[in-house]
Tab-separated table of C-alpha atoms and ligand atoms in Angstrom:
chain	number	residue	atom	x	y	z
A	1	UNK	CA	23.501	43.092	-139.659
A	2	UNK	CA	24.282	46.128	-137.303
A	3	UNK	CA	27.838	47.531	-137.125
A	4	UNK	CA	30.528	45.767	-135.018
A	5	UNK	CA	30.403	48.720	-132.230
A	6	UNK	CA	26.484	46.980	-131.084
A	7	UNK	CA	26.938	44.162	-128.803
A	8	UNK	CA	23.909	42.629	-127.891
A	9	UNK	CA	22.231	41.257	-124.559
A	10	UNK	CA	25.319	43.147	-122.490
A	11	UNK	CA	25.244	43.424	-118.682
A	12	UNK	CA	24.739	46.584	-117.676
A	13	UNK	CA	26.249	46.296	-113.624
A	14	UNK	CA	29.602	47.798	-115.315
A	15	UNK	CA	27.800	50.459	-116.491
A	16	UNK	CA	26.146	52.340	-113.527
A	17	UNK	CA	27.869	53.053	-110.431
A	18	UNK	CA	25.282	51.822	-108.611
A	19	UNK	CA	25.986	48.786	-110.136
A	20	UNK	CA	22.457	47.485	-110.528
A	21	UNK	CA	22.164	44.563	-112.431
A	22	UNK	CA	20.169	44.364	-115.954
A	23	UNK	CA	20.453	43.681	-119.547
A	24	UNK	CA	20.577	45.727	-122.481
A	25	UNK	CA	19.199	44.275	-125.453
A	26	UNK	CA	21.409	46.194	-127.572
A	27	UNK	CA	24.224	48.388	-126.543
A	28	UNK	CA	26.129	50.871	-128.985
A	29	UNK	CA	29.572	52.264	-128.143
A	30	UNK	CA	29.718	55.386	-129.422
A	31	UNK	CA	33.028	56.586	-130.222
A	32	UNK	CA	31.858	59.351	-133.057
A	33	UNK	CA	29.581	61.525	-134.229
A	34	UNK	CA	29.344	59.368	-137.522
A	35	UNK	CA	28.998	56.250	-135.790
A	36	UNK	CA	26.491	57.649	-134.277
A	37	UNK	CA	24.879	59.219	-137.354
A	38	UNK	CA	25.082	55.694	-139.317
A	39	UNK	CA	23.668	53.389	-136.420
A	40	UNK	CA	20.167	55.886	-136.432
A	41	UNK	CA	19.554	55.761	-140.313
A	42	UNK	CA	20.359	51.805	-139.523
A	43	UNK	CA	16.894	49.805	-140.284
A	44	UNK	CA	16.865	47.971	-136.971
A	45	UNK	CA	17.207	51.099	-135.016
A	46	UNK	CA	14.366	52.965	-136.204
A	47	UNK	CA	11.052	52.139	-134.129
A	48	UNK	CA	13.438	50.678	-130.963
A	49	UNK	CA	13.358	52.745	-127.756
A	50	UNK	CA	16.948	54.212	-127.326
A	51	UNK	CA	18.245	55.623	-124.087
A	52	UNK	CA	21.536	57.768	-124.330
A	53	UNK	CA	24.075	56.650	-121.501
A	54	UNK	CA	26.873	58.794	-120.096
A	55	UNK	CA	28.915	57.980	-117.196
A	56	UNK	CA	26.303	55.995	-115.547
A	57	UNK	CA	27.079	57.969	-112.553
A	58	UNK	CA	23.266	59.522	-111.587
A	59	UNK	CA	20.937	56.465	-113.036
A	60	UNK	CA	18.800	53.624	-111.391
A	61	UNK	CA	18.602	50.388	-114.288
A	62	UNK	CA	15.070	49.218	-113.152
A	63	UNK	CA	15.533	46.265	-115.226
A	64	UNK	CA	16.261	44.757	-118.712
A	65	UNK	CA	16.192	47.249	-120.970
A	66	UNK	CA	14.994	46.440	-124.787
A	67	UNK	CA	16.164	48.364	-127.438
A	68	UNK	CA	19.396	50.422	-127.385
A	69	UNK	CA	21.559	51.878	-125.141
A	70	UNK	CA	23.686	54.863	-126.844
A	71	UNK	CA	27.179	54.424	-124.537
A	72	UNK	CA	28.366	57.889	-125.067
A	73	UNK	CA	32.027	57.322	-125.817
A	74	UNK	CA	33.528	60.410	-128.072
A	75	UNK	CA	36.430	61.533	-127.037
A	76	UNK	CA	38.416	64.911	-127.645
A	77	UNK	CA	38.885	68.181	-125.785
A	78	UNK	CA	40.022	71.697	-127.417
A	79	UNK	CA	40.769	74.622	-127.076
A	80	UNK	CA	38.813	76.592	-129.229
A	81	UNK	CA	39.816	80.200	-129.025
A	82	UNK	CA	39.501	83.310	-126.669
A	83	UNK	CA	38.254	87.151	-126.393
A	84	UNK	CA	39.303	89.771	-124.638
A	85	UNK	CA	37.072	88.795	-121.447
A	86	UNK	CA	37.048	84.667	-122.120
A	87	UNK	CA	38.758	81.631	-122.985
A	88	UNK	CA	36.886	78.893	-124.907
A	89	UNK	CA	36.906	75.364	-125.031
A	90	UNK	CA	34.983	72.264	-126.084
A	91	UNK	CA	34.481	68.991	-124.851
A	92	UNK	CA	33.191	65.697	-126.782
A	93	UNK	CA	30.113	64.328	-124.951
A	94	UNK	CA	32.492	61.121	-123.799
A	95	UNK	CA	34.881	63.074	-122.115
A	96	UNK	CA	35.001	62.293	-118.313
A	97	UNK	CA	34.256	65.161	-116.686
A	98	UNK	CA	36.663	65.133	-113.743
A	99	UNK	CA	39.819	64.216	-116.006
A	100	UNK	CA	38.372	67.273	-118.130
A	101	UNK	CA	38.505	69.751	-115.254
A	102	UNK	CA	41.275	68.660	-114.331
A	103	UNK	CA	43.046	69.026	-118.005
A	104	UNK	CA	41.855	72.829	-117.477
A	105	UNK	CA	43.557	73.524	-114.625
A	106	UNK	CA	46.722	71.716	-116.165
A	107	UNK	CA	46.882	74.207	-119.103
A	108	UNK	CA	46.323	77.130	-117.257
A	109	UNK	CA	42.201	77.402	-117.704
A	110	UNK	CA	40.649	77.834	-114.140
A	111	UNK	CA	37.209	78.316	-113.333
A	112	UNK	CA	35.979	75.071	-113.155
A	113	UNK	CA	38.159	74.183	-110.127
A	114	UNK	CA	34.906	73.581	-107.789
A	115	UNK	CA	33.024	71.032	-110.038
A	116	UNK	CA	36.751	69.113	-109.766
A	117	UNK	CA	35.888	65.099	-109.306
A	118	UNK	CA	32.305	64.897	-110.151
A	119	UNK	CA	31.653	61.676	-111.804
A	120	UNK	CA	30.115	61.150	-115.230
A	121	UNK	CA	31.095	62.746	-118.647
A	122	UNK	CA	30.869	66.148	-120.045
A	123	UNK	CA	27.946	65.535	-122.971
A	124	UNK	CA	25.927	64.417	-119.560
A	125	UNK	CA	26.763	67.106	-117.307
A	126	UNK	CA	24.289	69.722	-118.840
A	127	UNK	CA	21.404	67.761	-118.407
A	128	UNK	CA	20.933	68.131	-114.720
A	129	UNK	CA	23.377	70.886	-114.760
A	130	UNK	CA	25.581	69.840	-112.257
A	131	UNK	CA	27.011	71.491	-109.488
A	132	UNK	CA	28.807	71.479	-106.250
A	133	UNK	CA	30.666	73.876	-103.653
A	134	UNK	CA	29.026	77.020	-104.778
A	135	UNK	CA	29.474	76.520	-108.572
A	136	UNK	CA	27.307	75.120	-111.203
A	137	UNK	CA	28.000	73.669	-114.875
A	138	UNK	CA	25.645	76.438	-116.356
A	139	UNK	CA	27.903	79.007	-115.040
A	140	UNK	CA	30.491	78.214	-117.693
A	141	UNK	CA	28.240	76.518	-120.495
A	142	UNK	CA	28.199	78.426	-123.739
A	143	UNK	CA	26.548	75.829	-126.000
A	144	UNK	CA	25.647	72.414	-126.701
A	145	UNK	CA	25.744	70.604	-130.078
A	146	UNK	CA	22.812	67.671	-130.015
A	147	UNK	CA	22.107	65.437	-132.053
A	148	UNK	CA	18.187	64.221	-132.946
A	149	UNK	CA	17.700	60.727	-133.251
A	150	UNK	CA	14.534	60.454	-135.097
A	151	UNK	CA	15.385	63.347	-137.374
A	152	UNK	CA	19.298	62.545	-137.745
A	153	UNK	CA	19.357	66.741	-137.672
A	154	UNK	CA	22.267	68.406	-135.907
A	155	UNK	CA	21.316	71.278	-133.709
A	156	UNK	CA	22.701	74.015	-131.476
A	157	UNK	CA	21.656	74.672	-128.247
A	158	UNK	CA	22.552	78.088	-126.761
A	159	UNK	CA	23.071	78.354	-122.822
A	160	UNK	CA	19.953	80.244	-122.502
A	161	UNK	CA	18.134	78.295	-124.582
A	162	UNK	CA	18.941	75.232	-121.583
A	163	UNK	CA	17.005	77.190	-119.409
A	164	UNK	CA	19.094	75.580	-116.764
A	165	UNK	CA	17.749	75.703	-113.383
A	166	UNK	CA	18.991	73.617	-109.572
A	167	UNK	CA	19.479	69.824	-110.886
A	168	UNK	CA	17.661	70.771	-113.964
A	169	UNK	CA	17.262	71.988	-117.865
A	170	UNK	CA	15.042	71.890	-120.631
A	171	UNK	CA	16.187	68.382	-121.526
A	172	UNK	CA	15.056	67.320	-118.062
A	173	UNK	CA	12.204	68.977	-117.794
A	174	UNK	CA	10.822	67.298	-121.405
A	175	UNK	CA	11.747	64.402	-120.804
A	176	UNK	CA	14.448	63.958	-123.566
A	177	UNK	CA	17.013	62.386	-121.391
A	178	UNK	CA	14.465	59.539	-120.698
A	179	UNK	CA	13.111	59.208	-124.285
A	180	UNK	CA	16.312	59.517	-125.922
A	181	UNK	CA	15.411	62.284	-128.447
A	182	UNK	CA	18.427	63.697	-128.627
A	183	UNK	CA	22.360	62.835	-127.723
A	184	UNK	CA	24.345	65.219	-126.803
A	185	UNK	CA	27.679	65.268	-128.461
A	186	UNK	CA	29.810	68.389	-127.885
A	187	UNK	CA	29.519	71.078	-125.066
A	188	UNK	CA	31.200	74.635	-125.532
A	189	UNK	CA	32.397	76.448	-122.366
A	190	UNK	CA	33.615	80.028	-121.413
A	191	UNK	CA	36.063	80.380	-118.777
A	192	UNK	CA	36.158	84.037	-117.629
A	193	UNK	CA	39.829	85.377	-117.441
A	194	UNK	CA	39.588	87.385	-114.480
A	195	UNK	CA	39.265	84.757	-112.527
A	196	UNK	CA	38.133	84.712	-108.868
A	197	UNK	CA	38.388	82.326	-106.157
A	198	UNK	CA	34.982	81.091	-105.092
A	199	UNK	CA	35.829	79.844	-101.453
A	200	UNK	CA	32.579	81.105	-99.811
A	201	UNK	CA	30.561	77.702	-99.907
A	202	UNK	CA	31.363	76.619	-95.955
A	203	UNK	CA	33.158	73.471	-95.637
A	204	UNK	CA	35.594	75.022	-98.099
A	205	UNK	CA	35.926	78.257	-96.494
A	206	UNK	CA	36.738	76.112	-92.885
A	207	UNK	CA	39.354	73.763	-94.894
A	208	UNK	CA	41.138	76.624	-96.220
A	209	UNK	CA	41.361	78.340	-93.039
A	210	UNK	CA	42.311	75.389	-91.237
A	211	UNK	CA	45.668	75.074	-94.283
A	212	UNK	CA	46.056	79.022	-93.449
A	213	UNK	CA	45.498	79.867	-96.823
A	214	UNK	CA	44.099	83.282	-97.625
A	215	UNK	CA	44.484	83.472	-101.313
A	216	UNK	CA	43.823	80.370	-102.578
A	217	UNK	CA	45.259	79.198	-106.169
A	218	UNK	CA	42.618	77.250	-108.686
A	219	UNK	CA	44.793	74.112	-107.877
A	220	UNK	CA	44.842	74.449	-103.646
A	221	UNK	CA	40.887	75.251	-104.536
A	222	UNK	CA	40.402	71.660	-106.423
A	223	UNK	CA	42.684	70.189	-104.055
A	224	UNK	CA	40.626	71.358	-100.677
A	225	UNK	CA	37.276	69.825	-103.049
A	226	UNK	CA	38.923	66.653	-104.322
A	227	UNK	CA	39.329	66.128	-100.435
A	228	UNK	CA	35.889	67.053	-99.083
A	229	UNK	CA	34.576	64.662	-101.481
A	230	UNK	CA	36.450	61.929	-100.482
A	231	UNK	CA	35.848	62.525	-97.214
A	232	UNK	CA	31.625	62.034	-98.217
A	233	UNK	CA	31.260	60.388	-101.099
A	234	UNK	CA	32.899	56.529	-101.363
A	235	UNK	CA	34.316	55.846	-104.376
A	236	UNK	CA	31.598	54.085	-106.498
A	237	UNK	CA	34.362	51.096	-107.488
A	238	UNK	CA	34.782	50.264	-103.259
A	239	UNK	CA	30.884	50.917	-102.326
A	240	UNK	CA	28.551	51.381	-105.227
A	241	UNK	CA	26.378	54.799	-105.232
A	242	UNK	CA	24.953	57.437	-107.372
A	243	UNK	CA	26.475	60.323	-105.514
A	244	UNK	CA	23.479	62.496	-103.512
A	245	UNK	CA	20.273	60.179	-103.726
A	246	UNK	CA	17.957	62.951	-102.854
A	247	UNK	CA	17.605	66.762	-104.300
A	248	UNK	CA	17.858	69.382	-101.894
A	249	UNK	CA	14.125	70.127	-101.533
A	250	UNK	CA	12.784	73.777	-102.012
A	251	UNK	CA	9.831	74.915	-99.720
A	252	UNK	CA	8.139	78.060	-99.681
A	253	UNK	CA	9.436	80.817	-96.291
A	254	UNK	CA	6.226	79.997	-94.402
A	255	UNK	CA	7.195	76.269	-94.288
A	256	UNK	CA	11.410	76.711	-93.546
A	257	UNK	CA	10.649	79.469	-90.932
A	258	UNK	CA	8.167	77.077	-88.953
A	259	UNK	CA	10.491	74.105	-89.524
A	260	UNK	CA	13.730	76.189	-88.397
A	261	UNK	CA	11.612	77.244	-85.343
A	262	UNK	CA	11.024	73.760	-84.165
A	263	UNK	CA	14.386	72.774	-85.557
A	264	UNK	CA	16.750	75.977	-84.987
A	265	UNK	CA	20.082	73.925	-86.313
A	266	UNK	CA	18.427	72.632	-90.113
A	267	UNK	CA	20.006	74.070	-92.148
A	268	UNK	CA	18.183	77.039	-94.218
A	269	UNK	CA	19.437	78.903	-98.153
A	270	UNK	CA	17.044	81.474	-98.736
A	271	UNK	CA	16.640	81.665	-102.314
A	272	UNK	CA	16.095	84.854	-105.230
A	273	UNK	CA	13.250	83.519	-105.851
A	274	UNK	CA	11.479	83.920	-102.559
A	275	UNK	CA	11.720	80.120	-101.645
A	276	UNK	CA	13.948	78.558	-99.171
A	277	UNK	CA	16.309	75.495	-99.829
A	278	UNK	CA	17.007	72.649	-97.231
A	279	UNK	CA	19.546	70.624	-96.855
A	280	UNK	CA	18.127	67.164	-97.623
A	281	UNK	CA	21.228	65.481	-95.992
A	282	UNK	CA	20.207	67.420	-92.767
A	283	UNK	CA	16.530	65.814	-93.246
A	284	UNK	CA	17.050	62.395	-93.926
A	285	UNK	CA	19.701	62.354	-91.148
A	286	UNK	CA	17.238	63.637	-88.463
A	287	UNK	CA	14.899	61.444	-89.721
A	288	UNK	CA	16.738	58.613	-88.570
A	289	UNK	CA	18.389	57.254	-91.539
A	290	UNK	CA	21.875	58.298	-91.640
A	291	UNK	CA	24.246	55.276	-91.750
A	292	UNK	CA	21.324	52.571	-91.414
A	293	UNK	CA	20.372	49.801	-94.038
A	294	UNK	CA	17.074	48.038	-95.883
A	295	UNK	CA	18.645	45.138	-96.619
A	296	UNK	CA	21.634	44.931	-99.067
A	297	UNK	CA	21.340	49.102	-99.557
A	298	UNK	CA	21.278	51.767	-97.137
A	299	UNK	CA	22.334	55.564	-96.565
A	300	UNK	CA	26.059	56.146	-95.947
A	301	UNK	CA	27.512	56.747	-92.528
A	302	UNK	CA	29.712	59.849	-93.995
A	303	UNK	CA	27.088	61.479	-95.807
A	304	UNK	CA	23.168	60.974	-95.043
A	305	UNK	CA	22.248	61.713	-98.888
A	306	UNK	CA	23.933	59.111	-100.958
A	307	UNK	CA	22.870	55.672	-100.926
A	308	UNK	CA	24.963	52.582	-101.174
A	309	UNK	CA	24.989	49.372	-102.337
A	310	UNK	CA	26.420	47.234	-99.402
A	311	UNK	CA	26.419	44.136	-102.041
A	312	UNK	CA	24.147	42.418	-104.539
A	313	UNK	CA	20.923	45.296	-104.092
A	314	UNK	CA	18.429	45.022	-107.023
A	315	UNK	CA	16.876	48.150	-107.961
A	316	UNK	CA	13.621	46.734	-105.567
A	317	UNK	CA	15.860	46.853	-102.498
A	318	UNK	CA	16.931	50.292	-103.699
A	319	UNK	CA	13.109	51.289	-104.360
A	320	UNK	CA	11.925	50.509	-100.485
A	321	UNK	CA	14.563	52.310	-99.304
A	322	UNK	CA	14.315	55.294	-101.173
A	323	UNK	CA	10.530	54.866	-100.141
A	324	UNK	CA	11.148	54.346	-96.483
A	325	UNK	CA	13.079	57.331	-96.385
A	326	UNK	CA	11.027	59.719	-98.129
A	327	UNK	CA	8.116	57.894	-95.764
A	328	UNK	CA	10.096	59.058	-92.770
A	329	UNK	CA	11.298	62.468	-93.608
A	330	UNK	CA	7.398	63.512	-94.446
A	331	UNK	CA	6.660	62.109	-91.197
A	332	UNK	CA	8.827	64.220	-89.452
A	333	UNK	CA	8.998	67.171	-91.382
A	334	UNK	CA	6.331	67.339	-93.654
A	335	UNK	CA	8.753	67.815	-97.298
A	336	UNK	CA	8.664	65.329	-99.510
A	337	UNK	CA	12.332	64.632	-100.926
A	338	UNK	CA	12.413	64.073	-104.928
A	339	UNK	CA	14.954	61.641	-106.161
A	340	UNK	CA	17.638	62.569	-108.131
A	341	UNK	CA	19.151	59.836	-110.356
A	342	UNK	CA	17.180	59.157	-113.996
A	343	UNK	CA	15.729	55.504	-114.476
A	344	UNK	CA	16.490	53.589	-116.704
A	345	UNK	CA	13.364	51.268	-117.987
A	346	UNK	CA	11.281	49.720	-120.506
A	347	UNK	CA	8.312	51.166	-119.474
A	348	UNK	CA	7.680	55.137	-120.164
A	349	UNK	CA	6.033	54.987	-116.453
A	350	UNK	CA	9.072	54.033	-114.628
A	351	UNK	CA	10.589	56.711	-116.040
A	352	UNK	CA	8.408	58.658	-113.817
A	353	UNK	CA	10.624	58.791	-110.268
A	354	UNK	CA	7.876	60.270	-108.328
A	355	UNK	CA	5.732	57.209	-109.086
A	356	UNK	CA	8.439	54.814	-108.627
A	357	UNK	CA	10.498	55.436	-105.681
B	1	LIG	N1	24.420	67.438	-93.418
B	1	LIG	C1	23.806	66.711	-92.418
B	1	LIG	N2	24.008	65.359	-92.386
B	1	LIG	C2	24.803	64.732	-93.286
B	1	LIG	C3	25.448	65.472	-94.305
B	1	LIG	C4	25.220	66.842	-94.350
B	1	LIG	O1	23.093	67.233	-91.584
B	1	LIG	O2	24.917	63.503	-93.189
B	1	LIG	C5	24.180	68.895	-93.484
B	1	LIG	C6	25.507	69.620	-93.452
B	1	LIG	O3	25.807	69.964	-92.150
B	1	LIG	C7	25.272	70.841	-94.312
B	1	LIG	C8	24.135	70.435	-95.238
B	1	LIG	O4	23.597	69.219	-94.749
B	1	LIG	O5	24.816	71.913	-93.528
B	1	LIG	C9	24.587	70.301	-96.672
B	1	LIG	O6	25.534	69.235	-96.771
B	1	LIG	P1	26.691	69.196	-97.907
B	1	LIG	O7	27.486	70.449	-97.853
B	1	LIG	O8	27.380	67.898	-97.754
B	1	LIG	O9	25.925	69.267	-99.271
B	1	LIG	P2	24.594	68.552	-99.821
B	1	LIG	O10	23.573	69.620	-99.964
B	1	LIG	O11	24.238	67.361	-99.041
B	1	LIG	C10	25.188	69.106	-102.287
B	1	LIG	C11	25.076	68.400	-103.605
B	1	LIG	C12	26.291	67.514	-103.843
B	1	LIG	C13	27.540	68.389	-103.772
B	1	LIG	C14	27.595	69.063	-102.403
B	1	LIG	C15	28.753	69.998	-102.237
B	1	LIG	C16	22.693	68.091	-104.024
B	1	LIG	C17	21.551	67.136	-104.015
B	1	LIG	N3	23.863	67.597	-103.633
B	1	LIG	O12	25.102	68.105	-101.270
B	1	LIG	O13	26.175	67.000	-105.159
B	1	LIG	O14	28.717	67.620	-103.963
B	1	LIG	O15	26.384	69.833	-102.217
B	1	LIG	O16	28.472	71.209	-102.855
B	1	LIG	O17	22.530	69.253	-104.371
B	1	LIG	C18	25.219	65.129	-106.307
B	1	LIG	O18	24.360	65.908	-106.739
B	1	LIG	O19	25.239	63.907	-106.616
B	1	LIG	C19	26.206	65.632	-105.361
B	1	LIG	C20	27.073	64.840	-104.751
């Protein structure tokens, strides 16, 4: 018999903003770090494929899923102490991350003012280390605490050792979020106490000289965000989407400097490493896509990069757009666009979004 927190054969629509539909065989609310610990040493769970679930807020369910889904549900949020330069706190992995932020800036933590209303949870948010209006999670991480599911062994995961990168970490990069070899269930952050306002990014920078504010505090900072959001990206419960569809893609100077010459207004972020960023948004709108529909899904009229379900998409209909898309955007431009949002699926292939979408 498995413990009361597995329900089996569960619809899965609630459980990605996207709101596919699927079923999971098997799906475990986790709610602690024991629960957790007792369902892998659990006969029926050893041998299953697992896939650890967060917020839901960055995944495509390609279908029925069999095995077990790990609902990351562990709640709790400390304060864990300070030095002279930083404050630090902890989150469990179930945490959502926007109430989180925002129960920083409520006790007098800032720093994480810019990352204010992302979707998802905190145990989640390493993974592709996410980021928005100038700031990124990995500028704050400390640690992680993961658990391994075949091994049942805790272990500690330094920032560094995360090797974070744009929409990316080690656990990306292997794999592990799509193999479920580890959960994630506690993330340690350092807030810096000489704090500064980062109002450079340029949306923010135009909305806070529009107010007249020179000085902004952390809260007029995650106010002016919580806004631009809004204005961009629906809210997932009134029109279904992952937030941006598409990463912004990096191409080498050669490439952007031709591309800017033909196209003097796309938007260009020269890079430390040489490379130059695009603005995907900027591409898939030029490329003719911005506010139009493939059937039942298409890419909003606010914001070229996130795609929407108008009502009743499968993951198919999301599949031929996301194709169509990336189809046109080569055409015209010559840069492929990679995906952002992890797939959920039985197969080890799928799991592959180049192949897929
Ligand atoms: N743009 C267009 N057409 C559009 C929208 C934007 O041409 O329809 C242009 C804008 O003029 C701007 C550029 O594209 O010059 C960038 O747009 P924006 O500032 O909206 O940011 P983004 O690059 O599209 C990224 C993140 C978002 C994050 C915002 C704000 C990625 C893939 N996306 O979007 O993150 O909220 O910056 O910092 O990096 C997410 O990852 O899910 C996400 C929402």
């Amino acid at each position: 018999m498995l413990p009361d927190f597995v329900a089996s054969q569960v619809d899965l629509t609630p459980y990605n903003t996207l709101a596919l539909p699927a079923r999971a065989e098997f799906l475990a609310r986790i709610q602690s770090v024991e629960q957790l610990a007792a369902l892998i040493r659990h006969p029926e769970f050893s041998g299953r494929r697992r896939f650890v679930l967060g917020g839901g807020s960055n995944l495509l369910v390609a279908g029925d899923f069999s095995g077990f889904v790990l609902h990351m549900s562990i709640p709790g949020k400390r304060r864990i102490g300070e030095d002279a330069t930083h404050i630090y706190l902890a989150a469990a992995a179930g945490e959502n991350w926007s109430d989180f932020v925002a129960w920083t800036l409520a006790s007098g933590w800032p720093g994480l003012e810019n990352l204010s209303g992302i979707p998802g949870t905190a145990g989640a948010a390493p993974i592709q280390n996410i980021g928005a209006y100038g700031a990124e999670v990995g500028d704050f991480l400390q640690q992680l605490t993961a658990l391994d599911l075949a091994r049942g062994e805790t272990l500690v995961f330094d920032v560094r050792d995360c090797a974070l990168g744009y929409r990316d970490s080690l656990f990306k990069r292997e794999g592990w979020h799509l193999s479920g070899r580890y959960a994630i269930t506690e993330v340690v952050f350092r807030l810096p106490k000489n704090w500064r306002a980062r109002a450079t990014y340029g949306e923010v920078a135009a909305r806070l000289a529009q107010d007249g504010i020179t000085n902004p505090t952390p809260a007029q900072l995650a106010q002016v965000i919580t806004a631009l959001r809004a204005q961009k990206i629906p809210d997932p419960r009134q029109l279904p989407n992952a937030g941006s569809f598409f990463q912004n893609p990096k191409v080498s100077a050669e490439l952007a400097a031709a591309l800017q010459h033909a196209h003097p207004r796309l938007p260009c972020y020269p890079q430390s490493d040489g490379s130059v960023k695009l603005a995907a948004a900027w591409l898939v709108e030029h490329a003719g896509w911005k506010g139009r529909n493939l059937g039942p899904v298409g890419m909003y009229e606010q914001q070229a990069l996130v795609l929407v379900n108008r009502g009743g998409a499968s993951c198919r209909d999301v599949q031929n757009l996301s194709r169509a898309v990336r189809e046109a955007v080569f055409a015209r431009f010559g840069v492929s666009l990679v995906p952002e949002p992890v797939i959920l699926a039985d197969s080890g292939d799928a799991g592959n979004t180049s192949l897929s979408l």
